[in-house]
Amino acid sequence: MRLDFTREDIDADDATIRAHAGQAPVGPLLASVAHLTGEYDLLADDIRPDPALPWMAPDYGYPAEMAARSRERAADALIRYRDRGCPRPVDPTPRQLRALVEFVVAPADLDDHYLELLEEELALGGLDPRAPGWHAASRAPRRRFRVAVIGAGTSGIVMAHRLNQAGVDVRVFEKNPDVGGTWLENSYPGCRVDVPNHLYSYSFAQTGHWPQFNSTQPVLLDYFRSCVEKFGLAGLISFGAEVVEARWDERTSRWTLRVRDASGGESTHEAEAVVSAVGQLNRPSLPDIAGIDSFRGPSFHSARWRPDVDVTGLRVAVIGTGASAVQFVPRLAERAGALTVHQRTAPWLLPIPNYLDDLPAGIQWLLRHVPDYARWDRLGTFGRLQEGTLPQTVVDPGWDRSNNSVSAANDVARRRLTAWYEVAFPDPALRAKVLPTHPYGAKRMLPDNGTYARTLQRPNVTLETTGIERVTPSGIQLADGRHVDHDVIVYGTGFQASRFLTPMRVIGVDGLDLHDWWDGDARAHLGITVPHFPNLFLMYGPNTNIVVNGSIIYFSECAAQYITECVGMLLERDAASLDCRPEAHDRYNRWIDMATDQRAWGVSDVNTWYRNAKGRIAQNWPFNLYDYWRLTRAPDPEDYTVRAR
């Protein structure tokens, strides 16, 4: 995939320009055209979204008449720009840039710190505002400091890039034969990102070449491979190299990694710091069902998809109705003779009409002729998701939760979605099965443009909500005594998300085993550092997953910045190690737990992978995106014990 924005001069006629402008969201369209043409009066005060309209509404809160008038003004400006010969755009002044950002994001109160965050996310003109402001060659010219990064998925790539930019000696160990992490391992039919792909990408590595709003797995994998190539990281990655143990040596202040190669042979490697970028969604979870190994036909987890199994005309069972299943069930239904979907918990489906759509011709035209349109569109999406629907998940202590909601705002969201269910599932019996009984926001909502809803209504599809007693050699025995014969079983049952860093063994100070220390309840300061494990950093660590706002790549970028600055602090002070103070760690986690207890996913007893074996929500970040950025700008030295060499 090309990671560039090559601007083409506008030579289309007036009607074509108007037609293309008519397909774009208003805020990003006007901002990008104002920036391109220099006509900043396009950002008129009378063109503002209606805050009473939900951000998921058509045109993102712009009333229809205002949206049409705004697109007409943008088209007129592009026509004038064409007639002037398409001069090179001039960089906006700080005041103009602020006006553009305010127009697109439209916050109630945009302070200077939040503006700084938005400018970083915008990365206007292909700049990289988050690049390290220091270099190892000048900060510690005679010191050897090696960092081992474990994993070459979305987090490992950005981590290696940041350290490489800072001139730090970095090596990446990847157990797979290629980069991409989850986007390499999950290749089931229908696999795609459920966040707009221009947001599910690095702020500093944008592209105008996305084919769809939510691209498929091969496109995402191509993007991350292209990033590795552009950043020059390929030579830093050891493939087929699984880290099975990391052990801290207090005498040398180094980590020793035991690494297993594809043939089973082992080697050791030393590093002054280790970054775990293994993710949360990398170890498939199979359900604890009796007889699961007795089935005689093909059975497999969606993350270990078997393309050699042809389901055409066969009786297929799918166990699970989570994010992956909602994507692959429609594909299976097209070919299976009979498909039974075994549902334990009904998910909330989020109606996204363009979820499977190709980018319209007008958007593709804008990406070529108004290249920064993609950045402004991304910023608009980021602004909407900075809070997202987080306020609708905040618990009102006085609210009657017997109606499966946690507040008045939460109830409004539930009623809106219920109204969509009444249209999408006209059969009352089926609707009773698919309508969730847990509050909005207690689990991650699953995008659907209606495809999954229609699939459940196909004549060859059965939604089964009776519990499973056991798997038999020929099918599934249900709790009510019925037996359903199957030829193939597919498990869409998620991952061992709360078992952070497994099966790797991590040994810290005084021989302390990290998994023993956690005892099934993983915690970390900022989701990044753990007391008694010096110079160990986690990415996508405990409580950095998101439910109703943002993209995990944003958290990866924030963590990469924080970790890079930790390394920079070690070099600047010529220190041997930094170790998170227990009091800082505990204070942070009390704050997280307190907020979690005030969110829908914290008070609901619905089955969810967010809750670990101890009953605690170990996955989710309960605040907005700005708060995590603010906390991860740089380490607070007071949070760490810094030991001299």
XYZ file of C-alpha atoms in Angstrom:
645
model
C 0.000 0.000 0.000
C 1.282 3.464 -0.872
C 1.762 5.679 2.161
C 1.605 9.020 0.444
C -0.681 11.775 -0.770
C 0.281 12.795 -4.298
C -1.858 15.803 -5.164
C -3.353 15.924 -8.636
C -4.432 19.231 -10.159
C -8.167 19.713 -10.525
C -9.324 19.647 -14.145
C -12.894 18.364 -13.718
C -15.877 20.403 -14.864
C -18.171 22.234 -12.459
C -20.830 19.527 -12.353
C -18.281 16.814 -11.551
C -16.746 18.869 -8.757
C -20.170 19.509 -7.239
C -21.082 15.839 -7.464
C -17.892 14.735 -5.729
C -18.128 17.371 -2.995
C -21.683 16.241 -2.371
C -20.475 12.868 -1.065
C -18.157 14.135 1.685
C -18.797 14.788 5.397
C -19.214 18.521 5.922
C -16.601 19.319 8.583
C -13.588 17.615 6.964
C -14.667 18.817 3.523
C -14.801 22.508 4.459
C -11.596 22.357 6.528
C -9.575 20.608 3.817
C -10.897 22.905 1.082
C -10.212 26.009 3.194
C -6.669 24.762 3.799
C -6.130 23.928 0.121
C -7.582 27.128 -1.310
C -6.740 29.575 1.475
C -10.426 30.610 1.663
C -10.793 30.470 5.420
C -14.101 32.333 5.320
C -15.605 28.966 4.418
C -15.479 28.229 8.153
C -18.514 30.364 8.830
C -20.104 30.587 12.246
C -23.468 29.627 10.772
C -22.115 26.199 9.785
C -21.935 24.174 12.952
C -23.252 20.732 13.847
C -26.278 20.454 16.088
C -25.006 19.060 19.429
C -28.471 17.613 20.079
C -28.038 15.203 17.159
C -26.097 11.984 17.879
C -22.638 11.786 16.342
C -23.688 8.612 14.499
C -26.482 10.476 12.713
C -26.170 11.190 8.963
C -23.695 14.025 8.315
C -22.494 13.746 11.933
C -24.956 16.200 13.384
C -25.289 18.668 10.498
C -28.941 19.311 9.603
C -29.698 18.339 5.988
C -30.207 21.873 4.668
C -27.016 23.125 6.319
C -25.062 20.165 4.965
C -26.248 20.799 1.410
C -25.419 24.519 1.629
C -21.970 23.753 3.056
C -21.091 21.294 0.298
C -22.172 23.840 -2.298
C -19.832 26.439 -0.769
C -16.966 23.941 -0.783
C -17.600 23.083 -4.431
C -17.628 26.776 -5.389
C -14.252 27.253 -3.675
C -12.765 24.243 -5.511
C -14.007 25.634 -8.817
C -12.353 28.995 -8.094
C -9.180 27.168 -7.062
C -9.205 25.230 -10.345
C -9.649 28.458 -12.296
C -6.609 29.967 -10.528
C -4.459 27.139 -11.827
C -4.362 25.002 -8.655
C -1.542 26.830 -6.824
C 0.394 25.010 -4.124
C -1.388 25.348 -0.763
C 0.181 27.570 1.875
C 0.726 26.200 5.369
C -1.822 27.668 7.787
C -0.709 30.105 10.456
C -1.112 28.950 14.061
C -4.300 30.977 14.314
C -5.677 29.516 11.085
C -4.726 25.999 12.170
C -6.571 26.443 15.441
C -9.630 27.688 13.554
C -9.524 24.630 11.277
C -9.156 22.207 14.182
C -11.935 23.880 16.168
C -14.221 23.753 13.156
C -13.707 20.034 12.549
C -13.751 18.871 16.152
C -16.227 21.464 17.412
C -15.548 20.966 21.136
C -17.303 22.964 23.791
C -13.955 24.039 25.266
C -10.701 23.556 23.358
C -7.791 24.335 25.665
C -4.169 24.524 24.537
C -3.291 21.033 25.767
C -6.177 19.401 23.952
C -5.272 21.424 20.865
C -1.751 19.990 21.068
C -3.177 16.467 21.130
C -5.376 17.186 18.114
C -2.482 18.667 16.152
C -0.459 15.527 16.850
C -3.312 13.338 15.634
C -3.718 15.523 12.544
C -0.027 15.312 11.568
C -0.744 17.885 8.864
C 1.433 17.751 5.787
C 2.855 14.357 6.712
C 4.745 15.685 9.723
C 5.442 13.470 12.727
C 4.895 15.581 15.860
C 5.367 12.545 18.106
C 8.866 11.734 16.880
C 11.370 11.649 19.777
C 12.973 14.997 20.518
C 16.287 13.411 21.461
C 18.844 10.984 20.038
C 20.935 8.377 21.820
C 24.099 9.466 20.006
C 24.002 12.848 21.734
C 22.321 11.871 25.000
C 24.556 8.881 25.810
C 27.191 8.616 23.067
C 29.371 5.978 24.728
C 26.695 3.804 26.292
C 25.348 0.588 24.840
C 21.639 0.332 25.586
C 19.699 -2.449 23.903
C 15.920 -2.815 23.872
C 14.179 -6.059 22.994
C 10.653 -5.681 21.643
C 8.533 -8.831 21.769
C 6.014 -8.887 18.949
C 5.785 -7.244 15.523
C 2.097 -6.442 15.485
C 0.553 -2.979 15.550
C 2.151 -2.051 18.897
C 5.544 -3.626 18.245
C 5.914 -1.818 14.931
C 5.335 1.662 16.356
C 7.550 0.879 19.363
C 10.447 -0.267 17.214
C 9.993 2.771 14.964
C 10.130 5.250 17.839
C 13.214 3.663 19.387
C 14.886 3.480 15.990
C 14.150 7.165 15.424
C 15.850 7.906 18.754
C 18.941 5.957 17.707
C 18.401 3.239 20.301
C 19.656 -0.266 19.572
C 16.397 -2.192 19.143
C 15.662 -5.750 18.138
C 12.206 -7.241 17.597
C 11.391 -10.895 18.270
C 8.331 -12.165 16.417
C 7.024 -15.724 16.790
C 5.269 -15.631 13.409
C 6.923 -15.648 9.963
C 5.612 -12.180 9.161
C 4.527 -8.910 10.791
C 0.965 -7.911 11.536
C 0.082 -9.798 14.717
C -3.678 -10.247 14.883
C -4.018 -9.141 11.248
C -1.752 -11.992 10.214
C -3.246 -14.666 12.453
C -6.924 -13.897 11.874
C -7.726 -14.659 8.249
C -11.259 -15.993 8.549
C -13.766 -15.057 5.815
C -15.160 -11.582 6.361
C -12.404 -10.478 8.757
C -12.163 -6.683 8.826
C -11.519 -3.816 11.207
C -14.542 -2.489 13.116
C -13.051 1.003 13.539
C -12.839 3.351 10.511
C -9.538 2.307 8.957
C -8.171 5.821 8.564
C -8.373 5.991 12.376
C -7.128 2.423 12.792
C -3.755 3.483 11.414
C -0.787 5.434 12.698
C -1.277 9.190 12.928
C 2.134 9.734 11.312
C 1.648 7.162 8.521
C -1.567 8.060 6.787
C -2.616 7.000 3.318
C -5.202 8.023 0.794
C -5.433 4.527 -0.631
C -7.934 2.785 1.639
C -10.432 0.950 -0.596
C -13.227 0.857 2.003
C -14.381 2.639 5.137
C -13.581 -0.472 7.221
C -11.007 -2.450 5.316
C -10.563 -6.190 5.269
C -7.787 -8.213 6.883
C -5.610 -8.458 3.735
C -5.715 -4.662 3.310
C -4.801 -4.032 6.957
C -1.969 -6.562 6.768
C -0.699 -4.855 3.621
C -0.773 -1.512 5.453
C 1.360 -2.763 8.351
C 3.798 -4.477 6.007
C 4.094 -1.186 4.113
C 4.784 0.669 7.355
C 7.594 -1.741 8.232
C 9.109 -1.165 4.803
C 8.756 2.618 4.930
C 10.199 2.845 8.458
C 13.132 0.602 7.532
C 12.398 -1.924 10.286
C 12.653 -5.236 8.427
C 16.320 -5.716 9.326
C 15.535 -5.268 13.013
C 13.007 -8.122 13.210
C 13.820 -11.771 13.942
C 10.979 -13.914 12.617
C 10.066 -17.357 13.894
C 11.514 -16.281 17.242
C 9.253 -16.873 20.245
C 10.384 -15.482 23.575
C 9.620 -18.154 26.160
C 11.321 -16.507 29.128
C 12.652 -13.104 30.163
C 14.786 -12.978 33.334
C 16.150 -9.885 35.115
C 19.723 -9.939 36.390
C 20.111 -7.473 39.259
C 23.912 -7.662 39.128
C 24.190 -6.589 35.492
C 20.868 -4.694 35.267
C 20.019 -6.621 32.137
C 17.297 -8.898 30.879
C 18.168 -12.295 29.451
C 15.689 -13.599 26.909
C 15.351 -17.260 26.094
C 14.149 -17.476 22.499
C 12.810 -20.536 20.685
C 13.096 -20.701 16.899
C 10.770 -22.386 14.423
C 12.694 -25.666 14.627
C 12.488 -25.802 18.429
C 16.071 -24.743 19.062
C 16.744 -22.159 21.755
C 19.138 -19.242 22.108
C 19.648 -16.432 24.627
C 19.823 -12.689 24.071
C 20.578 -9.845 26.462
C 18.964 -6.428 26.587
C 18.935 -3.533 29.017
C 15.161 -3.134 28.579
C 12.291 -5.272 27.326
C 9.017 -4.160 25.765
C 6.221 -6.707 25.589
C 4.053 -5.975 22.564
C 2.364 -9.369 22.452
C -1.139 -7.920 22.714
C -4.241 -9.244 24.415
C -5.962 -10.979 21.503
C -3.297 -13.437 20.408
C -4.102 -16.679 22.236
C -7.390 -18.317 21.147
C -9.769 -19.380 23.889
C -11.750 -22.586 23.502
C -14.824 -23.002 25.701
C -14.842 -25.347 28.669
C -17.374 -27.772 27.204
C -17.362 -31.497 27.929
C -16.419 -33.706 25.006
C -14.864 -30.936 22.964
C -12.149 -33.282 21.681
C -14.569 -36.082 20.792
C -16.043 -34.529 17.644
C -15.146 -36.623 14.593
C -15.498 -33.879 11.978
C -13.341 -30.799 11.391
C -13.415 -28.300 14.268
C -11.312 -25.178 14.686
C -11.142 -21.708 16.236
C -11.756 -18.705 14.005
C -8.194 -17.474 14.689
C -6.895 -20.773 13.312
C -9.162 -20.880 10.297
C -8.878 -23.929 8.063
C -9.263 -22.848 4.432
C -9.013 -26.493 3.397
C -12.437 -27.226 4.935
C -15.144 -26.722 2.297
C -18.475 -26.211 4.070
C -20.562 -26.241 0.905
C -23.789 -28.101 1.634
C -22.609 -29.230 5.083
C -24.217 -28.932 8.510
C -22.135 -26.323 10.312
C -22.198 -25.187 13.937
C -20.810 -21.861 15.106
C -20.283 -21.490 18.841
C -20.130 -17.837 19.864
C -21.605 -14.561 18.626
C -18.799 -12.113 19.309
C -16.981 -9.742 16.974
C -15.385 -12.433 14.815
C -18.529 -14.562 14.507
C -20.639 -11.601 13.409
C -18.202 -11.205 10.525
C -17.761 -14.805 9.396
C -21.274 -16.180 10.026
C -22.725 -14.440 6.934
C -19.959 -15.954 4.791
C -20.579 -19.449 6.139
C -24.322 -19.076 5.657
C -23.828 -18.440 1.939
C -22.333 -21.916 1.474
C -23.477 -24.162 4.294
C -26.431 -26.472 3.810
C -27.557 -25.767 7.378
C -25.924 -23.364 9.822
C -26.670 -23.366 13.549
C -25.383 -20.377 15.512
C -25.082 -21.174 19.224
C -25.498 -17.939 21.181
C -24.798 -17.570 24.885
C -25.115 -13.788 25.121
C -26.783 -11.562 22.541
C -24.471 -8.702 21.479
C -25.573 -5.150 20.822
C -25.383 -4.576 17.079
C -24.482 -1.035 16.069
C -26.074 -0.008 12.757
C -23.320 1.359 10.500
C -24.788 1.626 6.977
C -21.437 2.006 5.172
C -19.621 -0.654 7.206
C -18.968 -2.941 4.206
C -18.979 -0.238 1.528
C -16.243 0.755 -0.879
C -15.241 4.395 -0.711
C -17.551 6.383 -3.007
C -16.077 7.826 -6.180
C -16.402 11.328 -4.740
C -14.294 10.495 -1.687
C -11.673 8.820 -3.871
C -11.560 11.949 -6.038
C -11.089 14.170 -2.971
C -8.258 11.975 -1.691
C -6.387 12.537 -4.948
C -7.135 16.229 -5.460
C -7.500 17.494 -1.876
C -4.859 15.272 -0.257
C -5.174 16.575 3.303
C -8.882 15.749 3.209
C -7.973 12.318 4.629
C -6.220 13.901 7.613
C -9.105 16.244 8.370
C -11.602 13.428 8.024
C -9.504 11.340 10.412
C -9.366 14.223 12.875
C -13.132 14.598 12.737
C -13.549 10.926 13.560
C -11.000 11.184 16.365
C -12.821 14.194 17.796
C -16.114 12.322 17.844
C -14.524 9.243 19.427
C -12.407 11.146 21.978
C -15.400 10.786 24.253
C -17.493 8.685 21.873
C -20.523 7.471 23.763
C -18.572 7.269 27.037
C -20.978 9.679 28.819
C -23.815 7.268 28.015
C -22.034 4.493 29.948
C -21.579 6.457 33.192
C -23.627 4.934 35.999
C -26.246 7.030 37.764
C -26.291 5.628 41.335
C -29.958 6.567 41.735
C -31.112 5.012 38.464
C -33.376 1.983 38.460
C -31.276 -0.602 36.614
C -34.078 -3.155 36.359
C -34.773 -1.993 32.778
C -31.242 -2.999 31.692
C -29.786 0.493 31.636
C -27.561 2.459 34.025
C -28.726 6.050 33.532
C -31.214 8.170 31.619
C -28.670 8.736 28.826
C -27.880 5.032 28.735
C -31.578 4.255 28.487
C -31.941 6.635 25.533
C -29.150 4.775 23.712
C -30.813 1.455 24.500
C -34.185 2.638 23.218
C -32.663 3.958 19.995
C -30.964 0.654 19.290
C -34.069 -1.276 20.269
C -36.011 0.690 17.661
C -33.478 -0.446 15.036
C -33.839 -4.054 16.203
C -37.593 -3.790 15.678
C -36.966 -2.954 12.037
C -34.030 -5.313 11.466
C -35.735 -8.297 13.142
C -39.460 -8.117 12.307
C -40.140 -11.614 13.698
C -40.906 -11.122 17.421
C -39.649 -14.608 18.328
C -36.250 -14.028 16.733
C -36.077 -10.491 18.084
C -36.606 -11.808 21.606
C -33.499 -13.956 21.142
C -31.218 -11.271 19.684
C -32.220 -8.255 21.787
C -29.608 -7.915 24.541
C -30.644 -7.877 28.180
C -27.517 -6.058 29.347
C -26.972 -2.281 29.345
C -25.649 -0.441 26.342
C -21.866 -0.252 26.737
C -21.493 -3.258 29.022
C -19.853 -5.038 26.087
C -18.299 -3.701 22.917
C -20.934 -3.014 20.254
C -20.566 -4.854 16.964
C -20.980 -2.919 13.695
C -23.536 -4.275 11.244
C -24.958 -2.791 8.096
C -27.813 -5.267 8.300
C -25.907 -8.211 6.835
C -25.691 -10.188 10.073
C -29.313 -9.403 10.914
C -30.470 -10.656 7.504
C -28.258 -13.745 7.808
C -30.018 -14.872 10.985
C -33.278 -14.760 9.011
C -32.099 -17.010 6.181
C -34.000 -20.309 5.830
C -30.797 -22.343 6.285
C -29.777 -20.544 9.506
C -30.946 -21.341 13.041
C -30.107 -19.215 16.071
C -29.889 -21.552 19.051
C -29.986 -20.029 22.530
C -30.333 -23.211 24.582
C -27.168 -23.964 26.501
C -24.682 -26.597 25.338
C -24.308 -29.636 27.582
C -21.532 -31.359 25.654
C -19.937 -31.917 22.273
C -20.435 -35.432 20.925
C -18.676 -37.318 18.125
C -21.485 -36.351 15.737
C -22.576 -32.918 16.960
C -23.806 -31.009 19.984
C -25.967 -32.151 22.874
C -28.103 -29.301 24.213
C -29.084 -28.728 27.829
C -32.750 -29.496 27.079
C -31.891 -32.971 25.788
C -31.969 -32.247 22.069
C -29.060 -33.358 19.900
C -28.047 -31.407 16.780
C -25.959 -33.251 14.196
C -23.096 -31.302 12.630
C -20.383 -31.939 10.062
C -18.175 -28.996 11.067
C -17.816 -26.935 14.265
C -16.308 -23.446 14.269
C -15.460 -21.764 17.562
C -15.853 -17.988 17.612
C -15.123 -17.855 21.314
C -12.537 -15.124 21.556
C -9.151 -15.028 23.217
C -7.426 -15.504 26.559
C -7.317 -11.742 26.906
C -6.872 -11.516 30.668
C -3.878 -13.886 30.665
C -1.387 -11.142 29.854
C 2.014 -12.196 28.502
C 1.223 -15.921 28.636
C 2.699 -18.404 28.020
C 5.922 -16.428 28.346
C 7.633 -16.605 31.749
C 8.882 -13.303 33.188
C 11.204 -13.275 36.239
C 11.956 -10.002 37.997
C 13.698 -8.849 41.167
C 14.618 -11.616 43.649
C 13.345 -14.274 41.265
C 9.750 -13.013 41.407
C 7.564 -14.584 38.715
C 5.275 -11.997 37.085
C 2.351 -14.402 36.792
C 2.707 -15.364 40.436
C 2.800 -11.680 41.342
C -0.366 -10.996 39.375
C -2.068 -14.170 40.601
C -4.654 -14.004 37.835
C -5.326 -10.262 38.237
C -2.971 -8.352 35.957
C -2.332 -4.717 36.818
C 0.223 -2.161 35.696
C 0.907 1.525 36.191
C -0.620 3.234 33.137
C -0.923 -0.291 31.765
C 2.843 -0.071 31.133
C 5.078 -0.710 34.168
C 4.943 -3.177 37.079
C 6.760 -2.902 40.428
C 9.675 -5.314 40.922
C 10.194 -5.692 37.172
C 12.687 -2.949 36.279
C 13.040 -1.808 32.673
C 10.072 -3.949 31.640
C 7.367 -2.162 29.678
C 4.003 -3.407 28.464
C 2.022 -2.292 25.430
C -1.719 -2.961 25.246
C -1.332 -3.831 28.896
C -3.954 -4.060 31.652
C -6.795 -1.534 31.410
C -5.807 -0.059 28.049
C -8.560 -1.610 25.958
C -11.465 0.587 24.873
C -15.206 -0.121 24.711
C -17.050 2.880 23.278
C -14.371 5.332 22.174
C -11.208 5.396 20.131
C -8.810 2.967 18.503
C -6.260 0.711 20.147
C -3.590 2.103 17.829
C -3.969 5.434 19.604
C -3.094 3.712 22.886
C -0.135 2.044 21.200
C 1.183 5.416 20.055
C 0.750 6.888 23.537
C 2.491 3.927 25.181
C 5.316 4.054 22.634
C 5.911 7.708 23.457
C 5.939 7.036 27.201
C 8.301 4.073 26.907
C 10.634 5.974 24.591
C 10.791 8.804 27.121
C 11.504 6.275 29.905
C 14.474 5.004 27.887
C 15.503 8.604 27.281
C 15.387 9.314 31.018
C 17.612 6.292 31.714
C 20.145 7.497 29.162
C 20.031 11.112 30.265
C 20.676 10.165 33.894
C 23.119 7.409 32.963
C 20.962 5.173 35.161
C 20.885 1.399 35.220
C 17.185 0.872 35.770
C 13.873 2.345 36.706
C 11.359 0.409 38.745
C 7.775 1.513 39.301
C 7.116 2.456 42.916
C 4.391 0.257 44.449
C 2.589 3.281 45.886
C 2.342 4.912 42.425
C 1.153 1.639 40.936
C -1.451 1.093 43.642
C -2.711 4.681 43.598
C -3.214 4.511 39.834
C -5.062 1.202 39.995
C -7.388 2.422 42.752
C -8.273 5.328 40.455
C -8.944 2.925 37.578
C -11.082 0.609 39.708
C -13.081 3.497 41.117
C -13.933 4.759 37.639
C -14.653 1.253 36.357
C -17.232 0.829 39.103
C -19.016 3.823 37.602
C -19.205 2.446 34.046
C -21.764 0.137 32.463
C -19.189 -2.610 31.931
C -18.148 -2.397 35.572
C -21.589 -2.853 37.143
C -23.086 -5.304 34.663
C -22.891 -9.038 35.319
C -23.066 -9.903 31.617
C -20.598 -12.493 30.303
C -17.619 -10.609 28.897
C -13.930 -11.131 28.252
C -13.297 -7.832 30.023
C -13.613 -9.500 33.442
C -10.803 -11.778 34.642
C -10.975 -14.905 36.805
C -10.886 -12.718 39.923
C -14.002 -10.886 38.800
C -12.219 -7.590 38.100
C -12.350 -5.639 34.845
C -8.688 -5.933 33.868
C -9.040 -4.834 30.272
C -10.755 -1.507 29.866
C -9.763 2.147 30.046
C -12.683 3.964 31.726
C -11.844 7.542 30.706
C -11.570 9.583 27.532
C -8.646 9.552 25.113
C -7.232 12.898 26.203
C -6.662 11.615 29.743
C -4.434 8.763 28.582
C -2.443 11.080 26.310
C -1.964 13.513 29.204
C -0.666 10.790 31.502
C 1.716 9.261 28.966
C 3.478 12.348 27.639
C 6.531 11.541 29.773
C 7.266 9.576 32.940
C 6.977 11.291 36.295
C 10.316 10.572 38.046
C 8.438 10.471 41.357
C 6.657 7.316 40.162
C 9.936 5.395 39.861
C 12.950 4.248 41.783
C 15.853 5.105 39.497
C 19.025 3.169 40.246
C 22.486 4.353 39.280
C 24.827 2.224 37.197
